[in-house]
Short mmCIF file of C-alpha atoms and ligand atoms in Angstrom, two decimals:
data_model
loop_
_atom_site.label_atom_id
_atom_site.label_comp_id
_atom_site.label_asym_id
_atom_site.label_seq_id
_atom_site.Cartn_x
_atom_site.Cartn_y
_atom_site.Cartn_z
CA UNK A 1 80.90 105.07 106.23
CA UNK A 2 77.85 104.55 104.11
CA UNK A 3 79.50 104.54 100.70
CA UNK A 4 81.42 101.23 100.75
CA UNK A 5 81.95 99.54 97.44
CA UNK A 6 83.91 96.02 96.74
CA UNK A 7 85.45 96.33 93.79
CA UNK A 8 86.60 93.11 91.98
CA UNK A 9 88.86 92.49 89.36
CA UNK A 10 88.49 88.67 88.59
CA UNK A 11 91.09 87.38 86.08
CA UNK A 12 91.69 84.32 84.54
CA UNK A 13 94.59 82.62 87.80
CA UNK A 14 93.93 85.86 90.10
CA UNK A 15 91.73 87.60 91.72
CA UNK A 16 92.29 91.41 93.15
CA UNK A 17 89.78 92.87 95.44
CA UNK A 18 89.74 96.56 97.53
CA UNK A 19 87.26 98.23 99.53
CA UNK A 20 86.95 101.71 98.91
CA UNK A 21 84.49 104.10 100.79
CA UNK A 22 84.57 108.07 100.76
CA UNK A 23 83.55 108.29 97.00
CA UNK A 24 86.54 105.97 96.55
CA UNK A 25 88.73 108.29 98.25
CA UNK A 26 89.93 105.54 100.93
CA UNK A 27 90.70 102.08 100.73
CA UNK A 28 89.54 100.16 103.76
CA UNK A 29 91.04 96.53 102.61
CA UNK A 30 92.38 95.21 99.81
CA UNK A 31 93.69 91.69 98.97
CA UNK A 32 94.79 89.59 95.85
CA UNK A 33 93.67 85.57 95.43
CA UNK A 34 96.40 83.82 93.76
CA UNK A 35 97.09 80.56 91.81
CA UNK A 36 93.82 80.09 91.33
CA UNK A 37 93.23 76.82 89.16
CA UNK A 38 96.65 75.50 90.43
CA UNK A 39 97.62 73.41 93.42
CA UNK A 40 98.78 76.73 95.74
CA UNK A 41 95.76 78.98 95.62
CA UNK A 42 96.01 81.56 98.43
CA UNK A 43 94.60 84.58 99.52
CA UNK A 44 96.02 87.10 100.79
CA UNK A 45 94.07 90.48 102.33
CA UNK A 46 95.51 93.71 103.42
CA UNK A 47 93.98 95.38 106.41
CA UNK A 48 95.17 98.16 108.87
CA UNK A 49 98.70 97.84 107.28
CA UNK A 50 98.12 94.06 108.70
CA UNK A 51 98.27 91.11 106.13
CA UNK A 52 96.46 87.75 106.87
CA UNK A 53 97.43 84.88 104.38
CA UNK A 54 94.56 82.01 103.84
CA UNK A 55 95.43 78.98 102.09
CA UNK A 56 92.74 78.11 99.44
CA UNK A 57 91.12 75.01 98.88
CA UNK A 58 89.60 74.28 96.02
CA UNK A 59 91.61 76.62 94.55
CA UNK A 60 89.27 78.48 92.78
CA UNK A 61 87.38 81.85 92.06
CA UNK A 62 84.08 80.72 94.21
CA UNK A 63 87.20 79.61 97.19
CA UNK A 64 88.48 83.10 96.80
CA UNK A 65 85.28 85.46 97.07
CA UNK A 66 84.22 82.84 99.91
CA UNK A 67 87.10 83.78 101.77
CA UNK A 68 86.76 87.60 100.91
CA UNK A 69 82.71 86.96 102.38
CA UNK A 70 84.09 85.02 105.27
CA UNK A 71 86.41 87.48 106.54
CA UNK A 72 83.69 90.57 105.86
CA UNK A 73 81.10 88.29 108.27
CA UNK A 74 84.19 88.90 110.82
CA UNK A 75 84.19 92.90 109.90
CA UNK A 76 80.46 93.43 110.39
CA UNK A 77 81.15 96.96 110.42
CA UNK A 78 82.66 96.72 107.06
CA UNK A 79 79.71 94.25 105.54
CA UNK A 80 77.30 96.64 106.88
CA UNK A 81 78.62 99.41 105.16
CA UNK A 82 78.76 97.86 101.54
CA UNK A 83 76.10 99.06 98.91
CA UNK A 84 77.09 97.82 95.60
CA UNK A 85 80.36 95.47 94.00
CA UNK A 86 82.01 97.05 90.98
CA UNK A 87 83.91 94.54 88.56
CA UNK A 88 86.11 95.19 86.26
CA UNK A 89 85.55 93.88 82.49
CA UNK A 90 88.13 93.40 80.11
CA UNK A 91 86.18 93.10 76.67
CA UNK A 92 83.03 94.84 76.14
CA UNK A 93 82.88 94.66 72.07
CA UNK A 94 80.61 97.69 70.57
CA UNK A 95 78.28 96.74 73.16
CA UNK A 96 79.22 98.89 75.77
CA UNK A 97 80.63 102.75 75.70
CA UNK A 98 79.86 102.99 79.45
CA UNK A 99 79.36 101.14 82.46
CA UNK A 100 76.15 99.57 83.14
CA UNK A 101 74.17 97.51 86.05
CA UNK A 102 74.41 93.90 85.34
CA UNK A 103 71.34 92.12 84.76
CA UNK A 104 70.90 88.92 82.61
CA UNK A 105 71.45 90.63 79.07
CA UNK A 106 74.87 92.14 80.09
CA UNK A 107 76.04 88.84 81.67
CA UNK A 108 75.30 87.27 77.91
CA UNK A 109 76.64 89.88 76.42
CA UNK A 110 79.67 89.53 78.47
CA UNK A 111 79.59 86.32 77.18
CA UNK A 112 79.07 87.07 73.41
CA UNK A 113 82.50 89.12 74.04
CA UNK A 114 84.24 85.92 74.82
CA UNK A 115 85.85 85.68 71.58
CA UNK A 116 87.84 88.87 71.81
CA UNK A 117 88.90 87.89 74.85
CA UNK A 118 88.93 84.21 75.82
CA UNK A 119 91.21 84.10 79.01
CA UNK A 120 89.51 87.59 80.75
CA UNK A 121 86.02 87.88 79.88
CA UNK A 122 85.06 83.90 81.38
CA UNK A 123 86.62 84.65 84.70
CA UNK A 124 84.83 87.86 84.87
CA UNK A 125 82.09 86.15 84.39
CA UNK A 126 82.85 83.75 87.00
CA UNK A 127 83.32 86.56 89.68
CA UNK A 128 80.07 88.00 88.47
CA UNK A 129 78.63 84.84 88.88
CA UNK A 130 79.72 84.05 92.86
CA UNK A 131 79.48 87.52 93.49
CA UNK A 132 75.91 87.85 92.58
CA UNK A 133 74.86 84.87 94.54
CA UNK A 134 77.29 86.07 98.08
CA UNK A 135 75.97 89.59 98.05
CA UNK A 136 72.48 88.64 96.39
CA UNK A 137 71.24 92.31 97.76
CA UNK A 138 74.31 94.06 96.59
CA UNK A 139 73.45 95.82 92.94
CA UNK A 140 76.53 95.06 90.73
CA UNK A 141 78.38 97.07 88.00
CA UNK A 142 80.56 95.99 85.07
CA UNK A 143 83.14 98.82 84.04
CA UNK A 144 84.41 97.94 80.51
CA UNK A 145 88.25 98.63 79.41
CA UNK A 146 87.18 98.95 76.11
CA UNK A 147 84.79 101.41 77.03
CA UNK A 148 86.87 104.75 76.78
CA UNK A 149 87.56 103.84 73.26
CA UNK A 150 84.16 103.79 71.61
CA UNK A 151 84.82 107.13 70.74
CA UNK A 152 87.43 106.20 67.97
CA UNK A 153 86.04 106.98 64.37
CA UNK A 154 85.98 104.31 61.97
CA UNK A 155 88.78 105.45 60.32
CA UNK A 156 90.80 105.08 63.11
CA UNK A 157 89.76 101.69 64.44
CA UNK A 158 89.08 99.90 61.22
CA UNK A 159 92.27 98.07 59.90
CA UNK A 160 93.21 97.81 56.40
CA UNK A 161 92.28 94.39 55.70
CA UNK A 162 88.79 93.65 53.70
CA UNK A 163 85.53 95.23 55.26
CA UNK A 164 84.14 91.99 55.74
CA UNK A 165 85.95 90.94 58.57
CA UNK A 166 84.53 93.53 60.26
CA UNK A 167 80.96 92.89 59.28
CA UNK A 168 81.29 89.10 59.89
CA UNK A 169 83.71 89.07 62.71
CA UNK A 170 83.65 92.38 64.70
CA UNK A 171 87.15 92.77 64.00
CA UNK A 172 88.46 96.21 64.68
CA UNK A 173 90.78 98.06 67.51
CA UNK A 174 88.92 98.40 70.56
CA UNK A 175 92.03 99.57 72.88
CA UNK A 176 92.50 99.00 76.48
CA UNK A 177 92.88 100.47 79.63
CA UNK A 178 90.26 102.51 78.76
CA UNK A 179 89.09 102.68 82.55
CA UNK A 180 92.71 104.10 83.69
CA UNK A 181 92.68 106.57 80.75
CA UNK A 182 89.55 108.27 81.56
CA UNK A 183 90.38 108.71 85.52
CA UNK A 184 93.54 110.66 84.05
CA UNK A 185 91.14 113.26 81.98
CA UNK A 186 89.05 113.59 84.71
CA UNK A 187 92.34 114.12 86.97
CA UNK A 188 93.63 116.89 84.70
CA UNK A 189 90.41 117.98 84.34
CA UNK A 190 90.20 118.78 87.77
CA UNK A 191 94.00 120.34 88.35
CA UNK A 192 93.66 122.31 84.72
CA UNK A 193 89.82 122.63 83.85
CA UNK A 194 91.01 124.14 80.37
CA UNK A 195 92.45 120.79 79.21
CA UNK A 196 88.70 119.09 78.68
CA UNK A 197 88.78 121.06 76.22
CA UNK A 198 92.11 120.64 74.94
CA UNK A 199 94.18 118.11 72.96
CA UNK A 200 95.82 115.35 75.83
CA UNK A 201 98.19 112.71 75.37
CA UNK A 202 98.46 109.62 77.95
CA UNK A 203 101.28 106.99 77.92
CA UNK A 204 100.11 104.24 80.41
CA UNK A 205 103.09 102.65 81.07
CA UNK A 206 103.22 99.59 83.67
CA UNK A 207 103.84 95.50 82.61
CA UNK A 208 100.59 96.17 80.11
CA UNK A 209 101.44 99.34 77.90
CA UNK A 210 99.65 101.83 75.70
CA UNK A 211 99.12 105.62 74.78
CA UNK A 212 95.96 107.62 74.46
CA UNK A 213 94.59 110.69 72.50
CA UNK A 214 92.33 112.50 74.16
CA UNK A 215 89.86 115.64 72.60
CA UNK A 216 87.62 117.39 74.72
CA UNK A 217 87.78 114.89 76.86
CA UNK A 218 86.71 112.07 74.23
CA UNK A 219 89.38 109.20 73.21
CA UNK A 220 90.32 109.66 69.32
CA UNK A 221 93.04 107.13 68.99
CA UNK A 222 95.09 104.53 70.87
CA UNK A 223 97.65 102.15 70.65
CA UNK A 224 96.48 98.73 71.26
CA UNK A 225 94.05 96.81 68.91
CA UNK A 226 91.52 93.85 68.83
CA UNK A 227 93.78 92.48 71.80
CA UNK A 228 96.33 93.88 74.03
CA UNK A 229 99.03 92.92 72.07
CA UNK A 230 98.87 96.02 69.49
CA UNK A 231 101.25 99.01 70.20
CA UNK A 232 103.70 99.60 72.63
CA UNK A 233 106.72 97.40 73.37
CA UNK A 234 105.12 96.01 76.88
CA UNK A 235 107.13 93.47 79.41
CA UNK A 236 106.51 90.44 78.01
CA UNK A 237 104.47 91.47 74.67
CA UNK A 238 105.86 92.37 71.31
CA UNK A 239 103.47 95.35 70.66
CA UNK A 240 103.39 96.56 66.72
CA UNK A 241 105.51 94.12 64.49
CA UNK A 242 105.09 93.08 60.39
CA UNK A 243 102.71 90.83 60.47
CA UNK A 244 104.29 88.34 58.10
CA UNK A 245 106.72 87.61 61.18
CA UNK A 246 104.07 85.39 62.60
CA UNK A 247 104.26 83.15 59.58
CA UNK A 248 108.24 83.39 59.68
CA UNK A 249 108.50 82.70 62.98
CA UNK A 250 106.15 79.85 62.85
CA UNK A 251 108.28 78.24 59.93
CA UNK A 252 111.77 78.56 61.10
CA UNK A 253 111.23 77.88 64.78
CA UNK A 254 108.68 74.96 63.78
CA UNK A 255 105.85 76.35 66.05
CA UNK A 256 102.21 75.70 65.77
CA UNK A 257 99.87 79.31 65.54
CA UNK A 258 99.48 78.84 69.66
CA UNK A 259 103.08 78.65 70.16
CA UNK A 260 103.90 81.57 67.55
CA UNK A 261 101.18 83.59 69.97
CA UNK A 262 102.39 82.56 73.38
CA UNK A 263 105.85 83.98 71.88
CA UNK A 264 104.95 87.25 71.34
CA UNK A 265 102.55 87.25 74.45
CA UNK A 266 105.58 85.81 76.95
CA UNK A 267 108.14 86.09 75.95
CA UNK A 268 108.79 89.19 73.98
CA UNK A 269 109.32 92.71 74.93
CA UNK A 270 111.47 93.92 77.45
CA UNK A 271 112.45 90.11 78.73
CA UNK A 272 112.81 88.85 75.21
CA UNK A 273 115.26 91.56 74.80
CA UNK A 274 116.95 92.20 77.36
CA UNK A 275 116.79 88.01 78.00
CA UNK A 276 116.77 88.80 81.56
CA UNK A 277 113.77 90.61 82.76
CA UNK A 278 110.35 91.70 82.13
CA UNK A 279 110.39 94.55 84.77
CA UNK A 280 111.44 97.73 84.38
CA UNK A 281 113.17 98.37 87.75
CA UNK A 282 115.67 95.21 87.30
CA UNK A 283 116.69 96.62 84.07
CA UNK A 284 117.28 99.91 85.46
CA UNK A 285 119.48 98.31 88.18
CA UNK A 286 121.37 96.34 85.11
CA UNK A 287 121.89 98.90 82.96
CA UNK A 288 123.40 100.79 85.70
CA UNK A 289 125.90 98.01 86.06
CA UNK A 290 126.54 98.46 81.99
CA UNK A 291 124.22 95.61 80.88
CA UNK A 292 124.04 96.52 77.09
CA UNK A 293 121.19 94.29 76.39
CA UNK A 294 118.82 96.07 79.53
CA UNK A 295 119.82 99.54 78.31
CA UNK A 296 119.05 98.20 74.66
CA UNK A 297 115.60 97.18 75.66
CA UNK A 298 114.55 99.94 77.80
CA UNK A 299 115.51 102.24 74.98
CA UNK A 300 113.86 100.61 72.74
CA UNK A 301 110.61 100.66 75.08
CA UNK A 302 110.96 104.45 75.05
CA UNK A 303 111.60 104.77 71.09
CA UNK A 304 108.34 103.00 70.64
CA UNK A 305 106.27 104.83 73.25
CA UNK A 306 107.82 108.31 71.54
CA UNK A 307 106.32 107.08 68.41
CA UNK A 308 103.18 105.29 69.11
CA UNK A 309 102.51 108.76 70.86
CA UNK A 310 102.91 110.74 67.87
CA UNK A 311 101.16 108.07 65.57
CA UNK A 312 97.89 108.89 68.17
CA UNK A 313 98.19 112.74 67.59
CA UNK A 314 97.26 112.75 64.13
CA UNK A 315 93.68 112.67 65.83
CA UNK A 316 94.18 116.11 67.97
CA UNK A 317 93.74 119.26 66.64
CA UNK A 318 96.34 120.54 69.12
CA UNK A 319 98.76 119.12 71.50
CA UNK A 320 98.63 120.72 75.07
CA UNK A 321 99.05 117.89 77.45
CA UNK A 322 101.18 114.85 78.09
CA UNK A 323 100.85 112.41 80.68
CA UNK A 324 102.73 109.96 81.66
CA UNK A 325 100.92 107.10 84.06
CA UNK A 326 101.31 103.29 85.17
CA UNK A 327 104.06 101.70 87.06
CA UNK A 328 106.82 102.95 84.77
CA UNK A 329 105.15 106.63 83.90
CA UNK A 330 104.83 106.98 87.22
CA UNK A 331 108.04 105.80 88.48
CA UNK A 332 111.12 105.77 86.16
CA UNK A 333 113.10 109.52 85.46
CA UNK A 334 114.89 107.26 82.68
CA UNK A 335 112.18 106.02 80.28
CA UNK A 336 109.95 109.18 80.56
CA UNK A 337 113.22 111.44 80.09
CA UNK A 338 114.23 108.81 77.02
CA UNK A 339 110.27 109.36 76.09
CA UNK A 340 110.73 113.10 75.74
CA UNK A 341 114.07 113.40 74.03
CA UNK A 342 112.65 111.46 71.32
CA UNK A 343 109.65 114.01 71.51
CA UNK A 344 112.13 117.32 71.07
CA UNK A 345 111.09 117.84 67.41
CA UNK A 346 107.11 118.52 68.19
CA UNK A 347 108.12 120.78 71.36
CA UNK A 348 107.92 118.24 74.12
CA UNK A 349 110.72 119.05 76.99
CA UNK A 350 110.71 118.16 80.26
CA UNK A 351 112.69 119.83 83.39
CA UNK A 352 115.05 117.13 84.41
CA UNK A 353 115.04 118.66 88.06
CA UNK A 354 111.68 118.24 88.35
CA UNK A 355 111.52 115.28 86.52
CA UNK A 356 114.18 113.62 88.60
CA UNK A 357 112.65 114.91 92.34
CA UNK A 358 109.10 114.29 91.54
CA UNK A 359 107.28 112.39 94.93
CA UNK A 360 105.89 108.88 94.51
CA UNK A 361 102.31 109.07 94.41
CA UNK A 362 101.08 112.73 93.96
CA UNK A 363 100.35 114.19 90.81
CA UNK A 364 103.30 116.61 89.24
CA UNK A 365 104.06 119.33 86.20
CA UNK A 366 107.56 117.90 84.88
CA UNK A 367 107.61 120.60 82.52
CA UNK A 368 108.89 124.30 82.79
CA UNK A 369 105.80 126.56 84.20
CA UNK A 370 106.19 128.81 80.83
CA UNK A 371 106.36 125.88 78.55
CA UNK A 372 102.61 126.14 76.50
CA UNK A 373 103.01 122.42 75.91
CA UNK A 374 102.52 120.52 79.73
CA UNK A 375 103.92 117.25 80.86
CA UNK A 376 102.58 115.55 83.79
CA UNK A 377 103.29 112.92 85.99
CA UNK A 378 99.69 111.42 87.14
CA UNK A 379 99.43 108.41 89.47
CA UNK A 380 96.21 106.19 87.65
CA UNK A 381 93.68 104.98 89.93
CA UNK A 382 91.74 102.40 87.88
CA UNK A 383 89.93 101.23 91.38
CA UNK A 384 88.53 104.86 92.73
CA UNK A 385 86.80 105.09 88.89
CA UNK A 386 85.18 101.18 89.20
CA UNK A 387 84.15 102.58 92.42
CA UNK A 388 82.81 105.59 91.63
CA UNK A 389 80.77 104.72 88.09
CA UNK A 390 79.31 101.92 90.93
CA UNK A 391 78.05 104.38 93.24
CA UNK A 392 77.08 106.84 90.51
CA UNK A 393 74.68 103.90 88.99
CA UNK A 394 73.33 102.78 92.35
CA UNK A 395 72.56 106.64 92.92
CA UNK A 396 71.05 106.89 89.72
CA UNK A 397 68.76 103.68 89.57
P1 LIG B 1 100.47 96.28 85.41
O1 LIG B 1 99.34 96.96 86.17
O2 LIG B 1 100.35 96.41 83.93
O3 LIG B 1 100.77 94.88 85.87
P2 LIG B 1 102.10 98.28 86.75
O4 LIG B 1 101.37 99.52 86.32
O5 LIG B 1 101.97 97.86 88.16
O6 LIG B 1 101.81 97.08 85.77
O7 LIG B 1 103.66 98.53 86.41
C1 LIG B 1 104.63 97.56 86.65
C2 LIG B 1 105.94 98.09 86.09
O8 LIG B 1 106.30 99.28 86.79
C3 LIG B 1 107.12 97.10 86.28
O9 LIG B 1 107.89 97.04 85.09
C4 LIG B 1 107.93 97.78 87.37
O10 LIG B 1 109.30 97.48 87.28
C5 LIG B 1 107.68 99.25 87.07
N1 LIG B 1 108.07 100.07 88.22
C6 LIG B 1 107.49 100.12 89.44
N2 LIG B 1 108.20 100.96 90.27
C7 LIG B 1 109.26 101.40 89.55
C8 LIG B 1 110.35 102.28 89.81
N3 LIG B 1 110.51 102.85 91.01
N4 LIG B 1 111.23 102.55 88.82
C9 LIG B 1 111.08 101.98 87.61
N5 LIG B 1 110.07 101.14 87.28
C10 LIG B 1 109.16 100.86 88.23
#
């Protein structure tokens, strides 16, 4: 083991860690930091199907990767064998269309991206920050969300509102889970080498939702905008809506612009909907029981997804791929079965054997082997790609 990378994923009450080694093949330990900024910060940490729970105090970022250090000085084997910390970034503006070694100019350029994303890109910065000074020997990597999508033309991720806005304020889609989207082409890549240079559709569906075309291996549209709200109906975000609503629902509900936000932000989606739950697997379990208003929303989650995917192909030339990704993609028959029905005029059928006995966790064909047009189920692995663009830097510089 000489390939061991920590990657971190610092966010803005959490903190998620893994250790992967074997050109992030295998995870050695992972562990999540919790309630950070609150009273009941803990950390939790994952280790030879073992978990050891550490009560943090202050409960803070600098508490958490102390406690992450403090347990590697116990795992000397494991501390030895690190050579470089990979961190995930949420917002990297126009500034970044790959991922880079942090020095001083990316941490305040980081920064400059605070504005697009005021609750993510500070506590990255933060982890960057404690990280850097734990592991001062330890080269360190940012890998952007946003990245993926600096392939978009301007026609796709300029909005119609005056030009300006754009000039003065940078304000355009950028589109998210950029990092998750390119580990898929890469995946399909390697089980069907023809499709980098085909048209591919993603739907990364988990609590955060979006689609993704993909042409010759290049992102050409996607579903969520200047923030992660755009797009998809998600668990607790609205996704797409009229943007006059805002106003509306500001006025009749007598809520400030904050409140309006934190609405469609919390509250909306699949819990607003269904007023019971933001995850899918509760609302399967209710609408088997006949709960109109869980069937209602999960429907609806699959309408939208149908047509957001569409909306992206307009950007391929052809359409020979679909995959289907995230903690729902992966997971539910129902909303990728839902997904395709809606998809029956452009071709899109799934087999519903296949669909229905795919195993958790590997990668599967869900459509007929003679069908031109494929559908896939392909478990994401956002952690093996923040590994891997780490190691691939070190290696390189
Ligand atoms: P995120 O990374 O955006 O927080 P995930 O990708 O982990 O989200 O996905 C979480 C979602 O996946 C939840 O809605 C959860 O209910 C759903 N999910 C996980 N397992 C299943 C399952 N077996 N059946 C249906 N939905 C599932």
């Amino acid at each position: 083991m000489n390939d061991a990378i920590l990657v971190i994923n610092s966010g803005s009450s959490s903190l998620k860690f893994a250790i992967l080694s074997g050109r992030g093949n295998t995870v050695i330990v992972e562990g999540i930091a919790e309630g950070l900024g609150f009273d009941n910060g803990r950390l939790s940490i994952k280790f030879n199907d073992k978990k050891a729970l550490i009560k943090l105090s202050p409960s803070d970022h600098k508490s958490a990767l102390i406690g992450i250090n403090e347990w590697l000085e116990q795992h000397a084997e494991i501390k030895s064998a690190l050579v470089g910390v990979g961190h995930r970034v949420v917002h990297g503006g126009e500034f970044f269309s790959s991922s880079v070694i942090i020095d001083n100019t990316v941490i305040q350029t980081i920064h400059e991206c605070t504005d697009l994303a005021p609750l993510h890109n500070p506590a990255h910065l933060k982890g960057i920050e404690v990280a850097q000074s734990l592991f001062p020997l330890l080269p360190q990597v940012a890998v952007f969300d946003t990245a993926f999508h600096q392939t978009l033309t301007e026609t796709q991720y300029l909005y119609g509102i005056p030009l300006r806005l754009y000039r003065d304020h940078h304000v355009r889609k950028y589109g998210f889970h950029g990092t998750s989207y390119r580990y898929i082409s890469q995946k399909l890549g390697e089980i069907k080498p023809e499709s980098l240079h085909q048209g591919v559709l993603v739907a990364h569906l988990g609590n955060g939702a979006s689609v993704c075309a993909i042409a010759n291996g290049k992102a050409t549209d996607t579903s969520m905008g200047l923030t992660p709200l755009d797009g998809l109906i998600m668990g607790t975000r609205s996704g797409s809506i009229d943007p006059s609503l805002i106003a509306f629902i500001s006025e009749k509900d007598q809520l400030s612009m904050s409140e309006t936000m934190d609405v469609l932000n919390k509250k909306s989606g699949l819990l607003g909907i269904s007023e019971l739950s933001n995850d899918c697997r509760t609302l399967e379990e209710a609408m088997n029981t006949k709960n109109n208003k869980a069937q209602l929303a999960l429907d609806m989650f699959a309408s939208r997804t149908a047509k957001q995917l569409m909306s992206a192909a307009t950007t391929l030339d052809t359409i020979d791929h679909l995959v289907f990704t995230g903690g729902i993609g992966e997971n539910s028959q129902y909303i990728r079965h839902k997904v395709c029905e809606h998809l029956r005029a452009f071709n899109i059928k799934i087999d519903q054997t296949k669909n229905d006995s795919a195993s958790k966790g590997d990668a599967a064909l869900i459509s007929d082997d003679n069908q031109a047009l494929q559908v896939w189920i392909i478990p994401t692995n956002e952690e093996k790609m923040i590994a891997l663009d780490t190691l691939n830097l070190i290696t390189k510089n």
